[in-house]
mmCIF file of C-alpha atoms in Angstrom:
data_model
loop_
_atom_site.group_PDB
_atom_site.id
_atom_site.type_symbol
_atom_site.label_atom_id
_atom_site.label_comp_id
_atom_site.label_asym_id
_atom_site.label_seq_id
_atom_site.Cartn_x
_atom_site.Cartn_y
_atom_site.Cartn_z
ATOM 1 C CA UNK A 1 -17.555 41.138 -13.226
ATOM 2 C CA UNK A 2 -16.036 38.556 -10.922
ATOM 3 C CA UNK A 3 -13.510 36.186 -12.475
ATOM 4 C CA UNK A 4 -11.408 33.406 -10.992
ATOM 5 C CA UNK A 5 -8.496 32.169 -13.109
ATOM 6 C CA UNK A 6 -6.701 29.001 -12.129
ATOM 7 C CA UNK A 7 -3.039 28.525 -13.031
ATOM 8 C CA UNK A 8 -0.803 25.507 -12.618
ATOM 9 C CA UNK A 9 -1.354 21.796 -12.221
ATOM 10 C CA UNK A 10 -0.697 19.166 -14.862
ATOM 11 C CA UNK A 11 0.557 15.596 -14.839
ATOM 12 C CA UNK A 12 2.842 14.060 -12.257
ATOM 13 C CA UNK A 13 3.977 10.617 -11.049
ATOM 14 C CA UNK A 14 2.818 9.176 -7.724
ATOM 15 C CA UNK A 15 4.652 10.843 -4.873
ATOM 16 C CA UNK A 16 5.140 14.036 -6.851
ATOM 17 C CA UNK A 17 3.901 17.534 -6.214
ATOM 18 C CA UNK A 18 1.789 20.081 -8.000
ATOM 19 C CA UNK A 19 0.890 23.670 -7.204
ATOM 20 C CA UNK A 20 -2.226 25.570 -8.181
ATOM 21 C CA UNK A 21 -3.044 29.213 -7.851
ATOM 22 C CA UNK A 22 -6.348 31.012 -8.297
ATOM 23 C CA UNK A 23 -6.320 34.701 -9.092
ATOM 24 C CA UNK A 24 -9.498 36.667 -8.401
ATOM 25 C CA UNK A 25 -10.607 39.872 -10.017
ATOM 26 C CA UNK A 26 -13.709 41.986 -9.706
ATOM 27 C CA UNK A 27 -14.083 41.234 -5.970
ATOM 28 C CA UNK A 28 -13.740 43.910 -3.344
ATOM 29 C CA UNK A 29 -12.793 43.191 0.250
ATOM 30 C CA UNK A 30 -11.196 39.826 -0.596
ATOM 31 C CA UNK A 31 -10.319 39.419 3.066
ATOM 32 C CA UNK A 32 -14.039 39.111 3.738
ATOM 33 C CA UNK A 33 -14.413 36.115 1.396
ATOM 34 C CA UNK A 34 -14.679 32.461 2.193
ATOM 35 C CA UNK A 35 -12.311 30.579 -0.150
ATOM 36 C CA UNK A 36 -12.097 26.884 -0.872
ATOM 37 C CA UNK A 37 -10.848 24.209 -3.203
ATOM 38 C CA UNK A 38 -13.097 21.515 -4.625
ATOM 39 C CA UNK A 39 -12.270 18.600 -6.837
ATOM 40 C CA UNK A 40 -14.166 16.177 -9.015
ATOM 41 C CA UNK A 41 -12.855 12.675 -9.650
ATOM 42 C CA UNK A 42 -13.861 10.851 -12.859
ATOM 43 C CA UNK A 43 -17.435 9.680 -12.517
ATOM 44 C CA UNK A 44 -18.000 11.409 -9.199
ATOM 45 C CA UNK A 45 -19.499 14.659 -7.937
ATOM 46 C CA UNK A 46 -17.480 17.725 -7.068
ATOM 47 C CA UNK A 47 -16.323 17.572 -3.438
ATOM 48 C CA UNK A 48 -14.963 20.136 -1.002
ATOM 49 C CA UNK A 49 -11.548 19.244 0.406
ATOM 50 C CA UNK A 50 -9.988 22.467 1.686
ATOM 51 C CA UNK A 51 -11.321 25.818 2.785
ATOM 52 C CA UNK A 52 -10.355 29.045 4.549
ATOM 53 C CA UNK A 53 -13.272 30.962 5.995
ATOM 54 C CA UNK A 54 -13.432 34.735 6.275
ATOM 55 C CA UNK A 55 -12.594 34.281 9.954
ATOM 56 C CA UNK A 56 -9.368 32.554 8.914
ATOM 57 C CA UNK A 57 -10.485 29.070 9.860
ATOM 58 C CA UNK A 58 -8.555 26.479 7.818
ATOM 59 C CA UNK A 59 -9.867 22.976 7.359
ATOM 60 C CA UNK A 60 -8.977 19.962 5.221
ATOM 61 C CA UNK A 61 -10.684 16.745 4.321
ATOM 62 C CA UNK A 62 -9.070 13.694 5.929
ATOM 63 C CA UNK A 63 -8.039 12.399 2.482
ATOM 64 C CA UNK A 64 -5.690 15.324 1.876
ATOM 65 C CA UNK A 65 -4.745 16.490 5.388
ATOM 66 C CA UNK A 66 -0.992 16.468 5.849
ATOM 67 C CA UNK A 67 -0.331 16.321 2.089
ATOM 68 C CA UNK A 68 -2.120 19.424 0.764
ATOM 69 C CA UNK A 69 -1.691 23.001 1.927
ATOM 70 C CA UNK A 70 -4.048 25.854 1.159
ATOM 71 C CA UNK A 71 -3.114 29.485 1.589
ATOM 72 C CA UNK A 72 -4.411 32.882 0.532
ATOM 73 C CA UNK A 73 -2.894 36.248 -0.255
ATOM 74 C CA UNK A 74 -5.615 38.762 0.497
ATOM 75 C CA UNK A 75 -3.925 41.953 -0.824
ATOM 76 C CA UNK A 76 -3.257 40.287 -4.161
ATOM 77 C CA UNK A 77 -6.506 38.266 -4.166
ATOM 78 C CA UNK A 78 -4.839 34.929 -4.807
ATOM 79 C CA UNK A 79 -5.584 31.508 -3.364
ATOM 80 C CA UNK A 80 -2.935 28.798 -3.476
ATOM 81 C CA UNK A 81 -2.965 25.004 -3.217
ATOM 82 C CA UNK A 82 0.235 23.056 -2.689
ATOM 83 C CA UNK A 83 -0.238 19.321 -3.279
ATOM 84 C CA UNK A 84 2.478 16.919 -2.132
ATOM 85 C CA UNK A 85 2.871 13.145 -2.014
ATOM 86 C CA UNK A 86 0.245 12.822 -4.748
ATOM 87 C CA UNK A 87 -1.566 9.567 -5.302
ATOM 88 C CA UNK A 88 -3.409 8.212 -8.345
ATOM 89 C CA UNK A 89 -6.647 8.828 -6.402
ATOM 90 C CA UNK A 90 -5.854 12.566 -6.524
ATOM 91 C CA UNK A 91 -6.446 12.555 -10.265
ATOM 92 C CA UNK A 92 -9.263 15.075 -10.519
ATOM 93 C CA UNK A 93 -10.411 18.340 -11.948
ATOM 94 C CA UNK A 94 -9.662 20.979 -9.329
ATOM 95 C CA UNK A 95 -11.773 24.085 -8.841
ATOM 96 C CA UNK A 96 -11.219 27.144 -6.696
ATOM 97 C CA UNK A 97 -14.245 28.707 -5.079
ATOM 98 C CA UNK A 98 -14.846 32.114 -3.546
ATOM 99 C CA UNK A 99 -17.919 33.232 -1.693
ATOM 100 C CA UNK A 100 -18.579 36.942 -1.314
ATOM 101 C CA UNK A 101 -22.258 37.741 -1.498
ATOM 102 C CA UNK A 102 -22.394 35.327 -4.429
ATOM 103 C CA UNK A 103 -20.721 32.015 -5.301
ATOM 104 C CA UNK A 104 -17.848 32.091 -7.798
ATOM 105 C CA UNK A 105 -15.872 29.306 -9.411
ATOM 106 C CA UNK A 106 -12.617 28.912 -11.280
ATOM 107 C CA UNK A 107 -12.583 27.297 -14.704
ATOM 108 C CA UNK A 108 -11.248 23.979 -13.392
ATOM 109 C CA UNK A 109 -7.770 22.504 -13.781
ATOM 110 C CA UNK A 110 -7.274 18.899 -14.739
ATOM 111 C CA UNK A 111 -4.528 17.210 -12.709
ATOM 112 C CA UNK A 112 -3.379 13.689 -13.349
ATOM 113 C CA UNK A 113 -1.302 11.382 -11.145
ATOM 114 C CA UNK A 114 -0.081 8.266 -12.893
ATOM 115 C CA UNK A 115 3.011 6.163 -13.368
#
């Protein structure tokens, strides 16, 4: 059974930083997965903002480019998200996503940016 467990996040002031990790289990050949981070702002739909394809292609949405960094550790099956210079607009529930034959989601982590 595939399981994605998100760890980290929380509440921070504007300009601060947060780090999320997503640990996968039950998936073989993690290096053959597409991985991504989505987020859902209050009252809005879940949106893709960072991804690493199985070919290693890394892409960010313009709203986070230069502030957020996504990385993955294939041997340990972990996906990371480093978020810097956070803004109130980054207040969202964050979800990790892995695609390997099927689509798999983390449980969601609520991150808040406020003064």
